[in-house]
Amino acid sequence: PALGRAAPVRAPTRPPRRRALVLAAVAAGLAIAAVGTVLIVNATRPTDEELIRAAAAAYLQALEQGDAETALAHTAPLAEDPQCPALLTSAVYGDVAGRPSQAEIVAVDIYEGGIVRPNQDPDAPRLPAAYVGVVYEQGEGGRVRSAELTLEKSEEGWVVAHDSALGLGTPNLTPVSEGEVTLNGECGTDTDLALLARVLPGTYEVAYHDPTNVLIVDPFEVTVPNGSPITIQPKASPDVLAQVEAQVKDWITMCISAGYVGDTCGVVPVAPSTYLDPATAVAEPSEVRIGLEPALRIGRGYTASVDQEFTGTTTCEGLTRNCVAGVPGRAVVFFTFRGELVVDDDGVIILTTDIP
């Protein structure tokens, strides 16, 4: 080479041994870190049972606190709008007695293949489901009960199914007459519609109102969920009974005055026994038994029966044996009235009577 010039240096074709070892160590470290990341992610991902327990616990806590909105957020969506939406608000549910409290989850059974639901199409796809055993108090310090929550796995996660024992239920009421029913003072609706109202678990106050003001029902309570059906049994209001009784007694008085003949004597009039002198017979106060049928479009049928007692003196006219005339005696006439009870536009009760 010429004087004063440095000889050219070639770049090595592979790293020196020390550098190669360093690079290998770095690559191995990155691989280990990646594996460690996967292991950490898998280790912290909750299991289905943990998710189910968390969903069930959140739902049960919302019930205890009277938080209807949070409870609904943990239930399967309703297919239709609720008929009584006010009952599914915290403003109303927070005052409902007998809400589940102090709930404890005691068992979880998961069915990945799903379960057959009531009234479900057997060919429909089955969602993964789980049964959650729960022990709870019916109201704070109330009776200890057990139930089984049914949860379904939806796109949003695990939710409480509607047909679950502590899910959205319906008051198990059976109507026997037209009228209006309210639960906790809300959602006045026809009786048959109130039966379909979805409500959260608890004890609800039931009130009944007859728009004709003929029948009444003493307020009572219904607990959801409940087992046996409860029949709403209206009875005639005291005012209506008093009016019907007064009318029936007027008819009896007119029947007696007419000699036990005429339209006011009921369907099967019978005169007192012949041994009682009609001139001295006096009608004694007697109970009027009244029965009312369910309302029809125009009115409602009624039946009134009276075992009318009479006092007076005996007569032996027409009798020849075992008769003592002029002594105090007693007789009974059985009156039966049937017809229709109608309430006019002014609220006045009008009774008709069937003519035999």
mmCIF file of C-alpha atoms in Angstrom:
data_model
loop_
_atom_site.group_PDB
_atom_site.id
_atom_site.type_symbol
_atom_site.label_atom_id
_atom_site.label_comp_id
_atom_site.label_asym_id
_atom_site.label_seq_id
_atom_site.Cartn_x
_atom_site.Cartn_y
_atom_site.Cartn_z
ATOM 1 C CA PRO A 1 0.000 0.000 0.000
ATOM 2 C CA ALA A 2 1.018 3.581 -0.588
ATOM 3 C CA LEU A 3 2.665 5.457 2.240
ATOM 4 C CA GLY A 4 0.223 7.441 4.477
ATOM 5 C CA ARG A 5 -2.958 5.456 3.556
ATOM 6 C CA ALA A 6 -4.705 3.029 5.868
ATOM 7 C CA ALA A 7 -5.567 -0.351 4.550
ATOM 8 C CA PRO A 8 -9.414 -0.831 4.062
ATOM 9 C CA VAL A 9 -11.242 -2.939 6.715
ATOM 10 C CA ARG A 10 -13.956 -5.375 5.683
ATOM 11 C CA ALA A 11 -17.280 -5.572 7.603
ATOM 12 C CA PRO A 12 -17.602 -8.965 9.241
ATOM 13 C CA THR A 13 -20.139 -11.311 7.648
ATOM 14 C CA ARG A 14 -21.468 -12.511 11.077
ATOM 15 C CA PRO A 15 -21.409 -10.979 14.571
ATOM 16 C CA PRO A 16 -18.698 -11.858 16.926
ATOM 17 C CA ARG A 17 -19.469 -14.657 19.376
ATOM 18 C CA ARG A 18 -20.053 -12.299 22.310
ATOM 19 C CA ARG A 19 -22.564 -10.212 20.340
ATOM 20 C CA ALA A 20 -24.386 -13.296 19.155
ATOM 21 C CA LEU A 21 -24.798 -14.478 22.705
ATOM 22 C CA VAL A 22 -26.273 -11.126 23.746
ATOM 23 C CA LEU A 23 -28.785 -11.132 20.898
ATOM 24 C CA ALA A 24 -29.853 -14.675 21.689
ATOM 25 C CA ALA A 25 -30.389 -13.799 25.326
ATOM 26 C CA VAL A 26 -32.550 -10.810 24.399
ATOM 27 C CA ALA A 27 -34.681 -12.891 22.031
ATOM 28 C CA ALA A 28 -35.157 -15.581 24.645
ATOM 29 C CA GLY A 29 -36.175 -12.959 27.197
ATOM 30 C CA LEU A 30 -38.808 -11.518 24.852
ATOM 31 C CA ALA A 31 -40.239 -14.984 24.237
ATOM 32 C CA ILE A 32 -40.436 -15.676 27.972
ATOM 33 C CA ALA A 33 -42.106 -12.308 28.546
ATOM 34 C CA ALA A 34 -44.710 -13.071 25.875
ATOM 35 C CA VAL A 35 -45.484 -16.436 27.429
ATOM 36 C CA GLY A 36 -45.677 -14.835 30.859
ATOM 37 C CA THR A 37 -48.152 -12.258 29.559
ATOM 38 C CA VAL A 38 -50.445 -14.968 28.224
ATOM 39 C CA LEU A 39 -50.261 -16.825 31.496
ATOM 40 C CA ILE A 40 -51.129 -13.686 33.498
ATOM 41 C CA VAL A 41 -54.088 -12.841 31.266
ATOM 42 C CA ASN A 42 -55.474 -16.362 31.501
ATOM 43 C CA ALA A 43 -54.950 -16.440 35.236
ATOM 44 C CA THR A 44 -56.907 -13.177 35.830
ATOM 45 C CA ARG A 45 -59.824 -13.909 33.473
ATOM 46 C CA PRO A 46 -62.871 -14.840 35.653
ATOM 47 C CA THR A 47 -64.435 -18.238 35.243
ATOM 48 C CA ASP A 48 -68.072 -18.757 34.310
ATOM 49 C CA GLU A 49 -68.900 -19.710 37.888
ATOM 50 C CA GLU A 50 -67.346 -16.476 39.167
ATOM 51 C CA LEU A 51 -69.309 -14.465 36.600
ATOM 52 C CA ILE A 52 -72.523 -16.273 37.530
ATOM 53 C CA ARG A 53 -71.978 -15.679 41.238
ATOM 54 C CA ALA A 54 -71.233 -12.006 40.615
ATOM 55 C CA ALA A 55 -74.367 -11.515 38.472
ATOM 56 C CA ALA A 56 -76.599 -13.331 40.957
ATOM 57 C CA ALA A 57 -75.113 -11.427 43.921
ATOM 58 C CA ALA A 58 -75.600 -8.054 42.199
ATOM 59 C CA TYR A 59 -79.228 -8.927 41.412
ATOM 60 C CA LEU A 60 -79.975 -10.110 44.955
ATOM 61 C CA GLN A 61 -78.340 -7.030 46.454
ATOM 62 C CA ALA A 62 -80.481 -4.782 44.233
ATOM 63 C CA LEU A 63 -83.624 -6.576 45.442
ATOM 64 C CA GLU A 64 -82.655 -6.084 49.072
ATOM 65 C CA GLN A 65 -81.984 -2.384 48.509
ATOM 66 C CA GLY A 66 -85.205 -1.845 46.572
ATOM 67 C CA ASP A 67 -83.233 -0.762 43.501
ATOM 68 C CA ALA A 68 -85.563 -1.881 40.726
ATOM 69 C CA GLU A 69 -83.546 -0.343 37.909
ATOM 70 C CA THR A 70 -80.351 -2.208 38.851
ATOM 71 C CA ALA A 71 -82.271 -5.442 39.346
ATOM 72 C CA LEU A 72 -83.799 -5.115 35.870
ATOM 73 C CA ALA A 73 -80.349 -4.505 34.400
ATOM 74 C CA HIS A 74 -79.419 -7.997 35.603
ATOM 75 C CA THR A 75 -82.499 -9.710 34.124
ATOM 76 C CA ALA A 76 -83.214 -10.898 30.611
ATOM 77 C CA PRO A 77 -84.903 -8.188 28.491
ATOM 78 C CA LEU A 78 -88.696 -8.275 28.404
ATOM 79 C CA ALA A 79 -90.188 -9.269 25.066
ATOM 80 C CA GLU A 80 -92.982 -6.713 25.548
ATOM 81 C CA ASP A 81 -93.370 -3.451 27.402
ATOM 82 C CA PRO A 82 -94.490 -4.075 30.999
ATOM 83 C CA GLN A 83 -98.180 -3.477 31.606
ATOM 84 C CA CYS A 84 -97.486 -1.747 34.906
ATOM 85 C CA PRO A 85 -94.144 0.050 34.438
ATOM 86 C CA ALA A 86 -94.564 2.039 37.658
ATOM 87 C CA LEU A 87 -94.275 -1.194 39.641
ATOM 88 C CA LEU A 88 -90.798 -1.716 38.175
ATOM 89 C CA THR A 89 -89.366 1.546 39.512
ATOM 90 C CA SER A 90 -87.389 2.109 42.690
ATOM 91 C CA ALA A 91 -89.930 4.752 43.746
ATOM 92 C CA VAL A 92 -92.535 2.003 44.160
ATOM 93 C CA TYR A 93 -90.396 -1.092 44.725
ATOM 94 C CA GLY A 94 -88.445 0.613 47.490
ATOM 95 C CA ASP A 95 -91.659 0.620 49.582
ATOM 96 C CA VAL A 96 -92.564 -3.004 48.851
ATOM 97 C CA ALA A 97 -92.418 -5.144 51.968
ATOM 98 C CA GLY A 98 -90.984 -8.650 52.117
ATOM 99 C CA ARG A 99 -88.181 -8.088 49.610
ATOM 100 C CA PRO A 100 -85.480 -10.816 49.682
ATOM 101 C CA SER A 101 -82.687 -9.868 52.079
ATOM 102 C CA GLN A 102 -79.556 -11.398 53.607
ATOM 103 C CA ALA A 103 -79.327 -13.694 50.581
ATOM 104 C CA GLU A 104 -76.552 -16.291 50.422
ATOM 105 C CA ILE A 105 -75.516 -18.270 47.364
ATOM 106 C CA VAL A 106 -75.095 -21.910 48.372
ATOM 107 C CA ALA A 107 -74.711 -23.741 45.047
ATOM 108 C CA VAL A 108 -74.012 -23.159 41.354
ATOM 109 C CA ASP A 109 -74.735 -25.735 38.629
ATOM 110 C CA ILE A 110 -73.724 -24.807 35.076
ATOM 111 C CA TYR A 111 -75.235 -26.378 31.954
ATOM 112 C CA GLU A 112 -73.091 -25.430 28.978
ATOM 113 C CA GLY A 113 -75.453 -27.212 26.611
ATOM 114 C CA GLY A 114 -78.390 -25.210 27.892
ATOM 115 C CA ILE A 115 -81.618 -26.385 29.453
ATOM 116 C CA VAL A 116 -85.138 -26.852 28.121
ATOM 117 C CA ARG A 117 -87.232 -23.878 29.266
ATOM 118 C CA PRO A 118 -91.004 -23.977 29.842
ATOM 119 C CA ASN A 119 -92.957 -23.582 26.577
ATOM 120 C CA GLN A 120 -89.683 -23.472 24.609
ATOM 121 C CA ASP A 121 -89.539 -24.713 21.036
ATOM 122 C CA PRO A 122 -87.517 -27.945 21.256
ATOM 123 C CA ASP A 123 -85.760 -27.019 18.007
ATOM 124 C CA ALA A 124 -84.751 -23.554 19.232
ATOM 125 C CA PRO A 125 -81.089 -23.062 20.173
ATOM 126 C CA ARG A 126 -80.363 -23.432 23.855
ATOM 127 C CA LEU A 127 -78.375 -20.777 25.668
ATOM 128 C CA PRO A 128 -75.872 -21.849 28.294
ATOM 129 C CA ALA A 129 -77.677 -21.742 31.620
ATOM 130 C CA ALA A 130 -77.043 -22.147 35.311
ATOM 131 C CA TYR A 131 -79.002 -22.896 38.453
ATOM 132 C CA VAL A 132 -78.007 -20.893 41.528
ATOM 133 C CA GLY A 133 -79.226 -22.088 44.915
ATOM 134 C CA VAL A 134 -80.068 -19.216 47.270
ATOM 135 C CA VAL A 135 -81.060 -18.976 50.928
ATOM 136 C CA TYR A 136 -82.644 -15.671 51.947
ATOM 137 C CA GLU A 137 -84.956 -13.920 54.404
ATOM 138 C CA GLN A 138 -88.379 -12.818 53.244
ATOM 139 C CA GLY A 139 -88.008 -9.253 54.408
ATOM 140 C CA GLU A 140 -85.524 -8.057 56.990
ATOM 141 C CA GLY A 141 -85.611 -10.584 59.831
ATOM 142 C CA GLY A 142 -88.442 -12.479 58.136
ATOM 143 C CA ARG A 143 -88.966 -16.129 57.395
ATOM 144 C CA VAL A 144 -85.913 -17.942 56.005
ATOM 145 C CA ARG A 145 -86.646 -19.423 52.602
ATOM 146 C CA SER A 146 -84.742 -21.106 49.799
ATOM 147 C CA ALA A 147 -85.065 -20.649 46.056
ATOM 148 C CA GLU A 148 -83.279 -21.409 42.825
ATOM 149 C CA LEU A 149 -82.259 -18.627 40.465
ATOM 150 C CA THR A 150 -82.049 -19.502 36.784
ATOM 151 C CA LEU A 151 -79.455 -17.549 34.806
ATOM 152 C CA GLU A 152 -78.878 -17.458 31.054
ATOM 153 C CA LYS A 153 -75.728 -16.475 29.212
ATOM 154 C CA SER A 154 -76.615 -13.698 26.785
ATOM 155 C CA GLU A 155 -74.436 -11.458 24.623
ATOM 156 C CA GLU A 156 -74.237 -9.017 27.534
ATOM 157 C CA GLY A 157 -73.263 -11.731 30.008
ATOM 158 C CA TRP A 158 -75.119 -13.792 32.601
ATOM 159 C CA VAL A 159 -78.650 -12.532 33.371
ATOM 160 C CA VAL A 160 -81.541 -13.757 35.530
ATOM 161 C CA ALA A 161 -84.269 -15.487 33.512
ATOM 162 C CA HIS A 162 -87.889 -14.346 33.832
ATOM 163 C CA ASP A 163 -89.197 -17.719 34.947
ATOM 164 C CA SER A 164 -86.648 -17.896 37.727
ATOM 165 C CA ALA A 165 -88.075 -18.436 41.208
ATOM 166 C CA LEU A 166 -86.937 -14.951 42.254
ATOM 167 C CA GLY A 167 -87.204 -13.375 38.820
ATOM 168 C CA LEU A 168 -89.963 -11.179 37.398
ATOM 169 C CA GLY A 169 -93.180 -12.865 38.482
ATOM 170 C CA THR A 170 -96.906 -12.199 38.365
ATOM 171 C CA PRO A 171 -99.374 -11.980 41.275
ATOM 172 C CA ASN A 172 -101.181 -15.313 41.262
ATOM 173 C CA LEU A 173 -104.677 -13.801 41.493
ATOM 174 C CA THR A 174 -107.952 -15.158 40.117
ATOM 175 C CA PRO A 175 -110.771 -12.672 39.438
ATOM 176 C CA VAL A 176 -114.429 -13.535 40.020
ATOM 177 C CA SER A 177 -116.005 -10.246 38.992
ATOM 178 C CA GLU A 178 -115.367 -7.236 36.816
ATOM 179 C CA GLY A 179 -113.504 -4.436 38.526
ATOM 180 C CA GLU A 180 -110.214 -2.626 38.923
ATOM 181 C CA VAL A 181 -107.173 -3.896 40.799
ATOM 182 C CA THR A 182 -104.193 -1.927 42.081
ATOM 183 C CA LEU A 183 -100.905 -3.179 43.532
ATOM 184 C CA ASN A 184 -99.361 -0.843 46.097
ATOM 185 C CA GLY A 185 -101.659 1.910 44.862
ATOM 186 C CA GLU A 186 -100.263 1.788 41.340
ATOM 187 C CA CYS A 187 -101.380 0.637 37.943
ATOM 188 C CA GLY A 188 -105.140 0.609 38.234
ATOM 189 C CA THR A 189 -106.244 -1.791 35.534
ATOM 190 C CA ASP A 190 -108.873 -4.345 34.692
ATOM 191 C CA THR A 191 -108.612 -7.474 36.790
ATOM 192 C CA ASP A 192 -107.558 -9.767 33.948
ATOM 193 C CA LEU A 193 -104.755 -7.378 32.940
ATOM 194 C CA ALA A 194 -103.444 -7.012 36.483
ATOM 195 C CA LEU A 195 -102.824 -10.752 36.540
ATOM 196 C CA LEU A 196 -100.238 -10.321 33.765
ATOM 197 C CA ALA A 197 -98.345 -7.483 35.430
ATOM 198 C CA ARG A 198 -94.654 -8.322 35.888
ATOM 199 C CA VAL A 199 -93.294 -7.469 39.328
ATOM 200 C CA LEU A 200 -90.112 -8.090 41.295
ATOM 201 C CA PRO A 201 -90.175 -10.362 44.375
ATOM 202 C CA GLY A 202 -91.885 -8.952 47.457
ATOM 203 C CA THR A 203 -95.200 -8.531 49.273
ATOM 204 C CA TYR A 204 -97.686 -6.228 47.547
ATOM 205 C CA GLU A 205 -100.866 -4.576 48.833
ATOM 206 C CA VAL A 206 -103.860 -5.483 46.689
ATOM 207 C CA ALA A 207 -106.934 -3.254 46.417
ATOM 208 C CA TYR A 208 -110.100 -3.828 44.392
ATOM 209 C CA HIS A 209 -112.622 -1.285 43.127
ATOM 210 C CA ASP A 210 -115.985 -2.008 41.529
ATOM 211 C CA PRO A 211 -116.862 0.867 39.168
ATOM 212 C CA THR A 212 -120.568 0.343 40.007
ATOM 213 C CA ASN A 213 -119.777 0.695 43.746
ATOM 214 C CA VAL A 214 -121.821 -2.424 44.460
ATOM 215 C CA LEU A 215 -119.047 -4.817 45.483
ATOM 216 C CA ILE A 216 -116.074 -4.287 47.754
ATOM 217 C CA VAL A 217 -112.996 -6.305 48.742
ATOM 218 C CA ASP A 218 -111.123 -5.756 51.970
ATOM 219 C CA PRO A 219 -107.495 -4.860 51.122
ATOM 220 C CA PHE A 220 -105.128 -7.813 51.357
ATOM 221 C CA GLU A 221 -101.542 -8.741 50.524
ATOM 222 C CA VAL A 222 -100.020 -11.044 47.935
ATOM 223 C CA THR A 223 -96.418 -12.258 47.966
ATOM 224 C CA VAL A 224 -94.457 -12.847 44.766
ATOM 225 C CA PRO A 225 -93.361 -15.535 44.197
ATOM 226 C CA ASN A 226 -96.393 -17.347 45.570
ATOM 227 C CA GLY A 227 -97.688 -20.835 45.139
ATOM 228 C CA SER A 228 -101.431 -21.344 45.390
ATOM 229 C CA PRO A 229 -103.727 -18.981 43.461
ATOM 230 C CA ILE A 230 -105.511 -16.318 45.497
ATOM 231 C CA THR A 231 -109.124 -15.653 44.553
ATOM 232 C CA ILE A 232 -110.420 -12.091 44.663
ATOM 233 C CA GLN A 233 -113.806 -12.504 46.345
ATOM 234 C CA PRO A 234 -115.855 -9.302 46.264
ATOM 235 C CA LYS A 235 -118.798 -8.876 48.600
ATOM 236 C CA ALA A 236 -121.702 -6.449 48.587
ATOM 237 C CA SER A 237 -120.981 -3.138 50.273
ATOM 238 C CA PRO A 238 -122.910 -2.410 53.504
ATOM 239 C CA ASP A 239 -124.782 0.434 51.799
ATOM 240 C CA VAL A 240 -125.939 -1.843 48.979
ATOM 241 C CA LEU A 241 -127.011 -4.545 51.430
ATOM 242 C CA ALA A 242 -129.020 -2.004 53.412
ATOM 243 C CA GLN A 243 -130.825 -0.809 50.271
ATOM 244 C CA VAL A 244 -131.600 -4.328 49.083
ATOM 245 C CA GLU A 245 -132.814 -5.374 52.535
ATOM 246 C CA ALA A 246 -135.109 -2.356 52.809
ATOM 247 C CA GLN A 247 -136.617 -3.064 49.380
ATOM 248 C CA VAL A 248 -137.181 -6.752 50.176
ATOM 249 C CA LYS A 249 -138.897 -5.936 53.479
ATOM 250 C CA ASP A 250 -141.152 -3.431 51.708
ATOM 251 C CA TRP A 251 -142.141 -6.160 49.245
ATOM 252 C CA ILE A 252 -142.918 -8.546 52.106
ATOM 253 C CA THR A 253 -145.083 -5.928 53.794
ATOM 254 C CA MET A 254 -147.013 -5.333 50.557
ATOM 255 C CA CYS A 255 -147.363 -9.088 50.017
ATOM 256 C CA ILE A 256 -148.879 -9.567 53.487
ATOM 257 C CA SER A 257 -151.249 -6.632 52.975
ATOM 258 C CA ALA A 258 -152.416 -8.158 49.679
ATOM 259 C CA GLY A 259 -153.180 -11.491 51.324
ATOM 260 C CA TYR A 260 -150.009 -13.210 50.100
ATOM 261 C CA VAL A 261 -150.783 -12.693 46.436
ATOM 262 C CA GLY A 262 -149.238 -10.458 43.792
ATOM 263 C CA ASP A 263 -145.888 -9.585 42.239
ATOM 264 C CA THR A 264 -144.301 -8.591 45.561
ATOM 265 C CA CYS A 265 -144.507 -12.054 47.120
ATOM 266 C CA GLY A 266 -141.413 -13.443 45.442
ATOM 267 C CA VAL A 267 -140.992 -16.537 43.330
ATOM 268 C CA VAL A 268 -142.410 -19.064 45.854
ATOM 269 C CA PRO A 269 -144.825 -17.302 48.248
ATOM 270 C CA VAL A 270 -146.375 -19.376 51.028
ATOM 271 C CA ALA A 271 -148.997 -18.143 53.516
ATOM 272 C CA PRO A 272 -148.622 -18.754 57.259
ATOM 273 C CA SER A 273 -150.048 -21.930 58.679
ATOM 274 C CA THR A 274 -153.840 -21.910 58.927
ATOM 275 C CA TYR A 275 -153.732 -22.228 62.699
ATOM 276 C CA LEU A 276 -152.419 -18.615 63.012
ATOM 277 C CA ASP A 277 -155.152 -15.983 62.818
ATOM 278 C CA PRO A 278 -154.207 -13.621 59.918
ATOM 279 C CA ALA A 279 -155.876 -10.740 61.730
ATOM 280 C CA THR A 280 -153.425 -11.006 64.624
ATOM 281 C CA ALA A 281 -150.280 -12.024 62.670
ATOM 282 C CA VAL A 282 -147.362 -9.625 63.121
ATOM 283 C CA ALA A 283 -144.118 -9.902 61.114
ATOM 284 C CA GLU A 284 -141.053 -10.112 63.354
ATOM 285 C CA PRO A 285 -137.597 -8.769 62.384
ATOM 286 C CA SER A 286 -135.935 -11.471 60.301
ATOM 287 C CA GLU A 287 -132.594 -11.794 58.549
ATOM 288 C CA VAL A 288 -132.488 -11.104 54.827
ATOM 289 C CA ARG A 289 -129.910 -13.329 53.128
ATOM 290 C CA ILE A 290 -128.609 -11.714 49.942
ATOM 291 C CA GLY A 291 -126.420 -13.162 47.204
ATOM 292 C CA LEU A 292 -125.034 -11.182 44.276
ATOM 293 C CA GLU A 293 -123.780 -12.612 41.013
ATOM 294 C CA PRO A 294 -120.847 -11.191 38.989
ATOM 295 C CA ALA A 295 -121.623 -8.031 37.051
ATOM 296 C CA LEU A 296 -123.010 -8.244 33.544
ATOM 297 C CA ARG A 297 -123.041 -5.533 30.903
ATOM 298 C CA ILE A 298 -126.354 -4.150 32.171
ATOM 299 C CA GLY A 299 -126.634 -5.295 35.759
ATOM 300 C CA ARG A 300 -126.035 -8.204 38.072
ATOM 301 C CA GLY A 301 -128.359 -10.930 39.226
ATOM 302 C CA TYR A 302 -129.302 -11.205 42.872
ATOM 303 C CA THR A 303 -131.125 -13.609 45.159
ATOM 304 C CA ALA A 304 -132.716 -12.598 48.459
ATOM 305 C CA SER A 305 -134.303 -15.102 50.832
ATOM 306 C CA VAL A 306 -136.091 -14.486 54.119
ATOM 307 C CA ASP A 307 -137.417 -16.880 56.727
ATOM 308 C CA GLN A 308 -140.069 -14.443 57.859
ATOM 309 C CA GLU A 309 -141.368 -15.118 61.348
ATOM 310 C CA PHE A 310 -144.873 -14.134 62.456
ATOM 311 C CA THR A 311 -146.439 -14.026 65.889
ATOM 312 C CA GLY A 312 -150.123 -13.883 66.711
ATOM 313 C CA THR A 313 -152.920 -15.968 68.185
ATOM 314 C CA THR A 314 -154.140 -19.308 67.007
ATOM 315 C CA THR A 315 -157.386 -20.043 65.354
ATOM 316 C CA CYS A 316 -159.102 -23.404 65.108
ATOM 317 C CA GLU A 317 -161.206 -22.545 62.081
ATOM 318 C CA GLY A 318 -161.359 -25.639 59.920
ATOM 319 C CA LEU A 319 -159.596 -27.751 62.527
ATOM 320 C CA THR A 320 -161.347 -30.270 64.766
ATOM 321 C CA ARG A 321 -158.549 -32.057 66.591
ATOM 322 C CA ASN A 322 -155.610 -31.010 68.792
ATOM 323 C CA CYS A 323 -156.370 -27.284 68.507
ATOM 324 C CA VAL A 324 -156.615 -24.636 71.186
ATOM 325 C CA ALA A 325 -157.857 -21.288 69.871
ATOM 326 C CA GLY A 326 -156.822 -17.851 71.117
ATOM 327 C CA VAL A 327 -153.393 -18.755 72.491
ATOM 328 C CA PRO A 328 -150.083 -17.181 71.375
ATOM 329 C CA GLY A 329 -148.629 -18.849 68.307
ATOM 330 C CA ARG A 330 -145.734 -18.529 65.889
ATOM 331 C CA ALA A 331 -145.391 -19.270 62.182
ATOM 332 C CA VAL A 332 -142.756 -18.898 59.452
ATOM 333 C CA VAL A 333 -143.137 -17.907 55.802
ATOM 334 C CA PHE A 334 -140.271 -18.599 53.422
ATOM 335 C CA PHE A 335 -139.836 -15.794 50.882
ATOM 336 C CA THR A 336 -137.456 -15.956 47.919
ATOM 337 C CA PHE A 337 -136.822 -13.074 45.518
ATOM 338 C CA ARG A 338 -134.778 -13.192 42.357
ATOM 339 C CA GLY A 339 -134.133 -10.531 39.782
ATOM 340 C CA GLU A 340 -131.598 -8.027 38.608
ATOM 341 C CA LEU A 341 -129.778 -5.283 40.441
ATOM 342 C CA VAL A 342 -129.065 -2.252 38.276
ATOM 343 C CA VAL A 343 -127.177 0.926 39.162
ATOM 344 C CA ASP A 344 -128.427 3.928 37.202
ATOM 345 C CA ASP A 345 -126.337 6.907 36.064
ATOM 346 C CA ASP A 346 -126.921 8.655 39.405
ATOM 347 C CA GLY A 347 -125.709 5.658 41.385
ATOM 348 C CA VAL A 348 -129.202 4.699 42.540
ATOM 349 C CA ILE A 349 -129.793 0.959 42.948
ATOM 350 C CA ILE A 350 -132.863 -0.434 41.228
ATOM 351 C CA LEU A 351 -134.129 -3.950 41.989
ATOM 352 C CA THR A 352 -136.358 -5.933 39.670
ATOM 353 C CA THR A 353 -138.117 -9.105 40.730
ATOM 354 C CA ASP A 354 -138.938 -12.138 38.668
ATOM 355 C CA ILE A 355 -142.664 -12.841 38.475
ATOM 356 C CA PRO A 356 -143.544 -16.516 39.067
#
